[in-house]
CSV table of C-alpha atoms in Angstrom, one decimal:
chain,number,residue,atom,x,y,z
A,4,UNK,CA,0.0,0.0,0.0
A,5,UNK,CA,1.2,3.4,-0.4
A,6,UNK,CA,0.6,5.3,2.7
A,7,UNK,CA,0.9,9.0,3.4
A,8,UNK,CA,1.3,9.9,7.7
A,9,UNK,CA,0.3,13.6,8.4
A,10,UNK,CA,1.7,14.9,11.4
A,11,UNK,CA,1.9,19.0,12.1
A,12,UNK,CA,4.7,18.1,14.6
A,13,UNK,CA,7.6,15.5,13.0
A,14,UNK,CA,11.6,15.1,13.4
A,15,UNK,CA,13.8,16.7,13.9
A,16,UNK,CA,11.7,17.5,16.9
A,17,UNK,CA,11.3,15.3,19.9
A,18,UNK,CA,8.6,14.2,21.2
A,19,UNK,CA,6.1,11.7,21.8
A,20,UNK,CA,3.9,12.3,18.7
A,21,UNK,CA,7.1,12.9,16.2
A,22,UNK,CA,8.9,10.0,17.6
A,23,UNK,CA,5.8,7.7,17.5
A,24,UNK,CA,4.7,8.8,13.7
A,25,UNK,CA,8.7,8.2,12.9
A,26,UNK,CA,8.5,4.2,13.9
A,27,UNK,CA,5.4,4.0,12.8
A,28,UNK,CA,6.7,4.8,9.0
A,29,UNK,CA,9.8,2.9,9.9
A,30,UNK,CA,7.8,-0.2,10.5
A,31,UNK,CA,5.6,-0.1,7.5
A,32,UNK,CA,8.3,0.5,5.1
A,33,UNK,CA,9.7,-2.9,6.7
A,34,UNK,CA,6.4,-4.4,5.7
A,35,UNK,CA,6.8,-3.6,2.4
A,36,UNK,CA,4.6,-0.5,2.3
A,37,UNK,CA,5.7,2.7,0.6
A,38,UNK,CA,5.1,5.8,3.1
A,39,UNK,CA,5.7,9.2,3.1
A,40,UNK,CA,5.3,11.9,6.2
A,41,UNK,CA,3.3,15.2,5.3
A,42,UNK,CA,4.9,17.8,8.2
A,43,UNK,CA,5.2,21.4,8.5
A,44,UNK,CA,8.2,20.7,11.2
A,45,UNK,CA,11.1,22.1,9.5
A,46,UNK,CA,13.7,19.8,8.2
A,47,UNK,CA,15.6,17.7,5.8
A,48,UNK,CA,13.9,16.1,3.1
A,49,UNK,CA,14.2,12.5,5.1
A,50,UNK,CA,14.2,11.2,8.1
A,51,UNK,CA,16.7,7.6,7.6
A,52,UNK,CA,14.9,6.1,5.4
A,53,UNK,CA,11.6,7.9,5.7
A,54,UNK,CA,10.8,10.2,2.8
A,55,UNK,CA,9.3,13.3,4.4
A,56,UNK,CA,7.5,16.1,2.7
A,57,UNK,CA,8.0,19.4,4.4
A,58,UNK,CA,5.1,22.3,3.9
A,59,UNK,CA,5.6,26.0,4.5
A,60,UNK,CA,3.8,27.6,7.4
A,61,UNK,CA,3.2,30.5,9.5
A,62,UNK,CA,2.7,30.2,13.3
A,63,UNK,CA,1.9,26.5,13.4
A,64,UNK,CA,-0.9,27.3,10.9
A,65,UNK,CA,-0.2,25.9,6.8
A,66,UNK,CA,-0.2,28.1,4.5
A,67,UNK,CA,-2.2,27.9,1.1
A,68,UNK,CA,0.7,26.3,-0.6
A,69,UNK,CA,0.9,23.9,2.0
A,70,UNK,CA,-3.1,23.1,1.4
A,71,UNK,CA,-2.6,23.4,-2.7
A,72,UNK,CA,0.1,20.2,-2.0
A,73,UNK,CA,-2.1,18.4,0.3
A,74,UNK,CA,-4.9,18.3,-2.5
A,75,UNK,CA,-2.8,17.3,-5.4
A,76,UNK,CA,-1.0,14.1,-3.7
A,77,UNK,CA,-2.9,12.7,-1.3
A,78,UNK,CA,-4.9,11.1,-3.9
A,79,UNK,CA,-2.6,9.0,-4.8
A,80,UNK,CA,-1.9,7.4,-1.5
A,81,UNK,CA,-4.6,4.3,-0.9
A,82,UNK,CA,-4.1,5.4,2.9
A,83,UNK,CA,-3.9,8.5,4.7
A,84,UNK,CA,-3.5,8.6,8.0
A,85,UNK,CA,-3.5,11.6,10.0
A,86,UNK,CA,-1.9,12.0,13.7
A,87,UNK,CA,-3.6,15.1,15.6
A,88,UNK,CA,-3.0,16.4,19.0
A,89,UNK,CA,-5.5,18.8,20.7
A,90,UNK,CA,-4.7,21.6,17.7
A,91,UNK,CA,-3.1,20.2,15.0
A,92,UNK,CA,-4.6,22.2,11.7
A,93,UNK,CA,-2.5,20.4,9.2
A,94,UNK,CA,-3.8,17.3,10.5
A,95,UNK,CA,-7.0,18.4,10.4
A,96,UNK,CA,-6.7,20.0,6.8
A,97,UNK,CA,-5.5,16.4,5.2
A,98,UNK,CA,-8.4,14.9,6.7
A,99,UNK,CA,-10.8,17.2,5.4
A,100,UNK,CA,-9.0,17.1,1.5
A,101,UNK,CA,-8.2,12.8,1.8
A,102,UNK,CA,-10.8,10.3,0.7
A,103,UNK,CA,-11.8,8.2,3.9
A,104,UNK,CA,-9.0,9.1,6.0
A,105,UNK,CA,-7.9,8.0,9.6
A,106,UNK,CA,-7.5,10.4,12.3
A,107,UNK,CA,-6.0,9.4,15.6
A,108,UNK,CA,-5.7,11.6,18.5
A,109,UNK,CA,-2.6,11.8,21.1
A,110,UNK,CA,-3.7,13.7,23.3
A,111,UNK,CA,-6.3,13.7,26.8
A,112,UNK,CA,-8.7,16.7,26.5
A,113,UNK,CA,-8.8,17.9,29.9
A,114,UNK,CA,-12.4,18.3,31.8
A,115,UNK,CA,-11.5,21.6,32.6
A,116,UNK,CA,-10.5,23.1,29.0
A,117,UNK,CA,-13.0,23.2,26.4
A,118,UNK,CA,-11.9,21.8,23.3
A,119,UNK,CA,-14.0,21.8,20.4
A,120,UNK,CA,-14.1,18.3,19.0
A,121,UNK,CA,-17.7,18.5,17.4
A,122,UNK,CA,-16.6,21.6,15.2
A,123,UNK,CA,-13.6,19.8,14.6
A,124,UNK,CA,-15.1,16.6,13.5
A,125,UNK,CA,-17.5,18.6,11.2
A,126,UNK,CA,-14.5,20.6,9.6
A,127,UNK,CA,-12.9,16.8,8.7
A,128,UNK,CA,-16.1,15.4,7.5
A,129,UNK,CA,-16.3,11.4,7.4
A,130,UNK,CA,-12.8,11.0,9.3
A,131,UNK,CA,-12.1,7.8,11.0
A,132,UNK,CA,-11.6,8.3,14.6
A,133,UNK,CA,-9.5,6.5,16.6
A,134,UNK,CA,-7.1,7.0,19.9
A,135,UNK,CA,-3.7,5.2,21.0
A,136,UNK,CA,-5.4,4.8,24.5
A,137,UNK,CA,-8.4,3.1,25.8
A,138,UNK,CA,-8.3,6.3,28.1
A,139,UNK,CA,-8.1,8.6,25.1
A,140,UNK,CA,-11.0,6.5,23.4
A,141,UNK,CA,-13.3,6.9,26.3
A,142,UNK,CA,-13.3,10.9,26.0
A,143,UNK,CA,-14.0,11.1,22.1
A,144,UNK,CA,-16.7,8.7,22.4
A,145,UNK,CA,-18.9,10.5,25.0
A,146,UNK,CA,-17.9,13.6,22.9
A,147,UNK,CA,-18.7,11.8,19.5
A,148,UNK,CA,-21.5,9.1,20.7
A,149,UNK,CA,-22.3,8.5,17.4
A,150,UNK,CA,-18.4,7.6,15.9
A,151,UNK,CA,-17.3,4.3,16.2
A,152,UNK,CA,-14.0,5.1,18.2
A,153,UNK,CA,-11.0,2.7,17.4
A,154,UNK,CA,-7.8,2.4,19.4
A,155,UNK,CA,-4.7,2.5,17.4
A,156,UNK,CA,-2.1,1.7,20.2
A,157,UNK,CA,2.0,3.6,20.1
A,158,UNK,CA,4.5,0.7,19.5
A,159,UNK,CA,7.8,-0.4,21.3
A,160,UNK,CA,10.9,-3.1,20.8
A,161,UNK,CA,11.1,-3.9,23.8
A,162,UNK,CA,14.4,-5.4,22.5
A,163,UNK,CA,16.1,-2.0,22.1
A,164,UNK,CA,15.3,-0.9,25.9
A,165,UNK,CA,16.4,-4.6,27.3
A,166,UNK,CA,20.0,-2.9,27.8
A,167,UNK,CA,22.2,-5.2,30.5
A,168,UNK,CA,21.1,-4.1,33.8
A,169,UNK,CA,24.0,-2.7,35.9
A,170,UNK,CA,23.9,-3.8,39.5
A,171,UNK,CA,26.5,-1.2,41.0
A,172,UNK,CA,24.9,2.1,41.0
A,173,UNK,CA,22.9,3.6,43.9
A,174,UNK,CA,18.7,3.7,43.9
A,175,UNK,CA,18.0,5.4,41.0
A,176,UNK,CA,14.4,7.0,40.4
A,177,UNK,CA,13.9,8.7,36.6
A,178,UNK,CA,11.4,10.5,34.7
A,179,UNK,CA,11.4,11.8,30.5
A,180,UNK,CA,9.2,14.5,29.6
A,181,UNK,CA,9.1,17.6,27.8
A,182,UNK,CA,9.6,19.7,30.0
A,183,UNK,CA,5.7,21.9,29.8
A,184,UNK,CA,3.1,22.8,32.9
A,185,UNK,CA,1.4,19.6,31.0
A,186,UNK,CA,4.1,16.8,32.0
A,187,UNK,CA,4.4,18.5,35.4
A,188,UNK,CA,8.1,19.0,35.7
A,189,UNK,CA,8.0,21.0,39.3
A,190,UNK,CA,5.7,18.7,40.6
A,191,UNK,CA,8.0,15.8,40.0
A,192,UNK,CA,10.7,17.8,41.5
A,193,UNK,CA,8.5,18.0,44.9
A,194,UNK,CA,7.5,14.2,44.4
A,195,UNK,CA,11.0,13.7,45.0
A,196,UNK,CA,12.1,15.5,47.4
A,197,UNK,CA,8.8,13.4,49.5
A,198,UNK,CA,10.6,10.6,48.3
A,199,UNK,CA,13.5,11.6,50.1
A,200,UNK,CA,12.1,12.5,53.1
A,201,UNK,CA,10.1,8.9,53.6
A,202,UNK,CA,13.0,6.7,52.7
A,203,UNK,CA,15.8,6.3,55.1
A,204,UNK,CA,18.5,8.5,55.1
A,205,UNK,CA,21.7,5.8,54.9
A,206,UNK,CA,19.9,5.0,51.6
A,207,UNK,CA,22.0,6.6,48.8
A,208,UNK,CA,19.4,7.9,46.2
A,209,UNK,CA,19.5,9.4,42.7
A,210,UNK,CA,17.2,11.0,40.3
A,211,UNK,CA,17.4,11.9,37.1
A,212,UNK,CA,14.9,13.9,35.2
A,213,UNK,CA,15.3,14.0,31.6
A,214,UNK,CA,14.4,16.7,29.3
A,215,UNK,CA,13.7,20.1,28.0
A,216,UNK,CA,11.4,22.6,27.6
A,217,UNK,CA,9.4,26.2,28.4
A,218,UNK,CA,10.4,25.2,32.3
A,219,UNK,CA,13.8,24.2,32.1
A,220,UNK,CA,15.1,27.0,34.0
A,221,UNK,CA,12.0,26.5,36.6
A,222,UNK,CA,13.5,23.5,37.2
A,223,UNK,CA,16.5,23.9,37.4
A,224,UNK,CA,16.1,26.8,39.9
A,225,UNK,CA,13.5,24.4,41.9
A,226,UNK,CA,16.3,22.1,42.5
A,227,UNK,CA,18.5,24.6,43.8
A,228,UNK,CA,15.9,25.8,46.1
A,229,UNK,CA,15.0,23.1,47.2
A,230,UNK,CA,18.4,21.6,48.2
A,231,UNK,CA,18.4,19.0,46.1
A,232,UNK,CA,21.4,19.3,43.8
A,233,UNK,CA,23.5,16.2,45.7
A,234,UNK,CA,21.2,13.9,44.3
A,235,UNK,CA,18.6,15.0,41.4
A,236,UNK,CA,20.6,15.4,37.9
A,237,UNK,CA,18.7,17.8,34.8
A,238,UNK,CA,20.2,16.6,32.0
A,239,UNK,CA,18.1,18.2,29.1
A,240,UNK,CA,17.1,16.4,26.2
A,241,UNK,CA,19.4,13.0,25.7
A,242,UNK,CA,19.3,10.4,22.7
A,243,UNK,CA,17.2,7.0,22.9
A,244,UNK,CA,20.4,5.6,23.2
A,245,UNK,CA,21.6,7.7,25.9
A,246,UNK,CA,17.7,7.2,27.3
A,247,UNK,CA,18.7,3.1,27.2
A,248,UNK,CA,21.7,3.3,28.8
A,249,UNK,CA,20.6,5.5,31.7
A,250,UNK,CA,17.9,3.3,32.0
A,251,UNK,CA,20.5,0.3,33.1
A,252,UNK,CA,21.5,1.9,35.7
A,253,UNK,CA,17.9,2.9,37.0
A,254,UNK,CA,15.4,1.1,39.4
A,255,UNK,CA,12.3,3.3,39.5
A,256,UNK,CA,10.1,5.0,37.0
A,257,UNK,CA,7.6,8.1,37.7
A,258,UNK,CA,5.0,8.8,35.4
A,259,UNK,CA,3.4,12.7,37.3
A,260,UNK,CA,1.5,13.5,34.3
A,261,UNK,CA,-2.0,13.7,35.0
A,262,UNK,CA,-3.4,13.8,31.3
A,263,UNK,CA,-1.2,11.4,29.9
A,264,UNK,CA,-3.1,9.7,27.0
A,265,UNK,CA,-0.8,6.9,26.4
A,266,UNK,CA,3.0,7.0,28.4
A,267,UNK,CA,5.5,6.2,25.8
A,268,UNK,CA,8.3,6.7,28.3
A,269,UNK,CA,6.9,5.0,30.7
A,270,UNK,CA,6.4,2.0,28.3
A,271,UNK,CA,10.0,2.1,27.0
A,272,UNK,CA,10.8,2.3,30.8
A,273,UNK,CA,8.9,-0.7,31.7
A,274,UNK,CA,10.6,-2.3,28.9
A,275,UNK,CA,13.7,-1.9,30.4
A,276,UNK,CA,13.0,-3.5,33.4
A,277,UNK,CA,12.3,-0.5,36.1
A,278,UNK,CA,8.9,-0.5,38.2
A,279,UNK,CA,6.5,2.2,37.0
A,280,UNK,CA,5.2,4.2,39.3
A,281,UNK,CA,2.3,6.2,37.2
A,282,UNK,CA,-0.9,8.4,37.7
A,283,UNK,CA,-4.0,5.9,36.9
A,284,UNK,CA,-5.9,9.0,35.1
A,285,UNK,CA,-4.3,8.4,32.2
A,286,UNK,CA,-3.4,5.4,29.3
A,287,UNK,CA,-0.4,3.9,31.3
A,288,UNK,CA,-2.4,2.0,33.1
A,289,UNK,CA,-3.2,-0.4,30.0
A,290,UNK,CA,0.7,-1.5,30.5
A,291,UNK,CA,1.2,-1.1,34.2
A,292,UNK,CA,-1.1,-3.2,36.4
A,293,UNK,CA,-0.7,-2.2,40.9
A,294,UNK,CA,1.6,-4.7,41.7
A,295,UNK,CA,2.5,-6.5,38.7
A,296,UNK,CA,4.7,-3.6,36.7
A,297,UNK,CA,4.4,-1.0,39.1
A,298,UNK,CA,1.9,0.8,40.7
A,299,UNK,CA,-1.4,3.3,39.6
A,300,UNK,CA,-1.9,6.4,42.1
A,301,UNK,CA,-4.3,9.3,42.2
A,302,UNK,CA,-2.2,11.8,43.7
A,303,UNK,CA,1.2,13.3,44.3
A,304,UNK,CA,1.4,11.9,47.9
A,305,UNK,CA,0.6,8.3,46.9
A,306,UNK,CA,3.0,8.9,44.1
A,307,UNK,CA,5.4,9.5,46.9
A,308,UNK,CA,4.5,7.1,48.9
A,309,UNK,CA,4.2,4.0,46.6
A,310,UNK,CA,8.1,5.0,45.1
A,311,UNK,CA,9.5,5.2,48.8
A,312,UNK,CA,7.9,1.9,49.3
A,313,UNK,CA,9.0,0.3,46.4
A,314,UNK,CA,12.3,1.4,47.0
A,315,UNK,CA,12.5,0.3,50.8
A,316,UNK,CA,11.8,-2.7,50.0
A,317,UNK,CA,14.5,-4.5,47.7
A,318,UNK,CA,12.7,-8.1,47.4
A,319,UNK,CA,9.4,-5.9,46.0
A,320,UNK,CA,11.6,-4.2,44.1
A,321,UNK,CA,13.6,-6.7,42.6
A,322,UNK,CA,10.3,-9.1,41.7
A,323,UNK,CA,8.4,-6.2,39.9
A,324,UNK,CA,11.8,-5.4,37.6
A,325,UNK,CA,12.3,-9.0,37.1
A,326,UNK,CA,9.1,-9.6,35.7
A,327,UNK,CA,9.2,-6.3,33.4
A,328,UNK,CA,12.5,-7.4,32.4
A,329,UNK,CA,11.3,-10.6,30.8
A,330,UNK,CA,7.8,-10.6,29.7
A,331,UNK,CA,6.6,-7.9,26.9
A,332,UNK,CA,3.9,-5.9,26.7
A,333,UNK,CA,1.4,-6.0,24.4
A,334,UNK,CA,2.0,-3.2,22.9
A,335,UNK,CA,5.2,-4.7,20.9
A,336,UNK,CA,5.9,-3.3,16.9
A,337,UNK,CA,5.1,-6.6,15.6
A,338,UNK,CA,1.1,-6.5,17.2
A,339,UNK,CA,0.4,-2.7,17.0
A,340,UNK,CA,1.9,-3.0,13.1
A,341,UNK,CA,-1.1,-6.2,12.6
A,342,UNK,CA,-3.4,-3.8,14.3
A,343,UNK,CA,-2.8,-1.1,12.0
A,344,UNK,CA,-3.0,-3.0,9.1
A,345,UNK,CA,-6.1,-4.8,10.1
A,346,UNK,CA,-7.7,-1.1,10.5
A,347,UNK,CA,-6.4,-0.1,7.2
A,348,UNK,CA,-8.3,-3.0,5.2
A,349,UNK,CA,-11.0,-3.6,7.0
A,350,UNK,CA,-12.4,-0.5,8.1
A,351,UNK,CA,-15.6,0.9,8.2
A,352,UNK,CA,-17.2,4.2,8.2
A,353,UNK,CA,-21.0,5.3,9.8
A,354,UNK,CA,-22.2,8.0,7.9
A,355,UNK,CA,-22.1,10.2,4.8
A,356,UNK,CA,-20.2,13.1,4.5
A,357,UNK,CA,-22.3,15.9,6.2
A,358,UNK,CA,-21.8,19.5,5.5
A,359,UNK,CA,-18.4,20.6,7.3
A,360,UNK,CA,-17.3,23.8,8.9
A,361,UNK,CA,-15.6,26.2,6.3
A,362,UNK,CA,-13.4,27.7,8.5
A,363,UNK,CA,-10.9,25.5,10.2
A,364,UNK,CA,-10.9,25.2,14.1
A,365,UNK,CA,-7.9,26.3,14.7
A,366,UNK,CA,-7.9,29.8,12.8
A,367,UNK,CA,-11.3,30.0,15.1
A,368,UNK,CA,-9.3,30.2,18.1
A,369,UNK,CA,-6.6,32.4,17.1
């Protein structure tokens, strides 16, 4: 099949989304299939062996051009599939111009931010939804009652985090995010110090909270405030390889996010054998079962709490890591590839095309 993936946000810039859409054209082209990523990232013409079509824009938003390129080649793809966070207009735009297309949403709305998703779905016409969460899933169908909601899970290799486990190194607890008020950067920075307090002191910890973004200097000013520079390292933004190897040397993962629709890091983390410790509002909890991977919590203090426990208690410890070590998830490359597949031949759409918003959601809000 030839397959075009539309993503506003795409390498070189990191992030959950761009990294997701990136293996997910890696792995088809290993099938067999022919893909090319629509973006209006700014880059190089590839990404490895990913051909990547880069469209002009202005403040996030495509411009005509962009639109004009859009309707001339996406009907030659037999696919288009279209990745959209909570405003993604380019994402939006292929969905309204492709034939049939699939749109699948990465992010959580939250409860308390109104987000319009029936203007949106008007604008894209007969779009089919889907989510990479259950958790995700659940919110567009009680927006969208009348959409059959699919979940089109994010992949891992659990090979590539299965790193040899280094047994010298102190307790280590670590967290990857972008560092945004989203991911909750200074509120994993007061997690740990809670962690600190409740687990003895001839413990030797570390922590390690990887990253960048808006609140890197928040951060790092937190720590120093805080007095916690002996023992809780900012690194910025590392590799996946730098990401793997830190990850040997690591016990404990914390997952503060509160509307994390499906935990990437914390899957990749699990991967590698550490205990998650996650918030159960979100998707991670379709990977991390309370006492099996790690442990669900509904609050900062529990969050605390269950790390300090997990980490006073080395037979606990050592059993939940064990277990993540050697078993996969299910959400492996080789079953979220078949479930893509299976949704790309075999799926079915509702409704008609109704009449559709003329004015795209996003330049609503501006």
């Amino acid at each position: 099949m030839r397959i075009a993936l539309v993503s506003d946000c795409y390498l070189p810039r990191l992030g959950g989304i761009e990294l997701q859409v990136h293996d997910l054209a890696v792995q088809l082209i290993r099938a067999g299939h022919e893909v090319t990523v629509f973006t209006i990232t700014d880059g190089p013409s590839s990404a490895g062996d990913v051909p990547v079509v880069r469209l002009p824009a202005f403040g996030g938003v495509p411009l005509g051009a962009a639109v004009d390129r859009l309707r001339s080649s996406l009907p030659g793809f037999d696919v288009v599939h279209c990745h959209s966070s909570l405003v993604s207009p380019l994402a939006w735009q292929a969905a309204r111009l492709a034939h049939r297309p699939f749109l699948t949403l990465h992010s959580l709305p939250s409860a308390s931010t109104p987000w319009p998703l029936a203007r949106i779905d008007r604008y894209v016409g007969n779009a089919q939804w889907s989510a990479v969460s259950e958790a995700v899933a659940e919110v567009l169908r009680q927006l969208l009652p009348e959409r059959p909601i699919g979940v089109l899970h994010n992949g891992v290799d659990p090979a590539l985090w299965r790193q040899y486990r280094r047994t010298a190194h102190p307790l280590t607890i670590v967290s990857t995010m972008r560092l945004v008020r989203r991911k909750r950067p200074l509120a994993t920075l007061r997690i740990l110090e809670q962690i600190r307090a409740a687990v003895p002191s001839a413990v030797e910890l570390r922590a390690v909270v990887v990253g960048d973004g808006p609140q890197t200097a928040a951060a790092a000013r937190a720590v120093r405030r805080r007095g916690l520079s002996g023992w809780v390292d900012l690194p910025g933004r590392m590799t996946r390889c730098e990401i793997q190897q830190l990850y040997a040397s690591a016990d404990v993962y914390l997952a503060p996010a509160e509307l994390e629709s499906f935990g990437v890091a914390a899957l990749e983390a699990r991967c590698a054998g550490l205990a998650v410790v996650a918030m159960a509002s979100g998707g991670v909890g379709e990977f991390v079962r309370p006492g099996i991977e790690g442990q669900l919590v509904h609050s900062d203090a529990e969050m605390a709490a269950a790390a300090a426990a997990l980490l006073s208690d080395p037979a606990e410890l050592s059993r939940i890591q064990s277990f993540n070590h050697d078993n996969n998830p299910a959400m492996t490359w080789t079953n979220v590839l078949a479930q893509h597949l299976t949704a790309y031949s075999t799926s079915t759409w509702s409704r008609p095309v109704e009449v559709r918003e003329t004015q795209p959601p996003s330049a609503s809000r501006r």
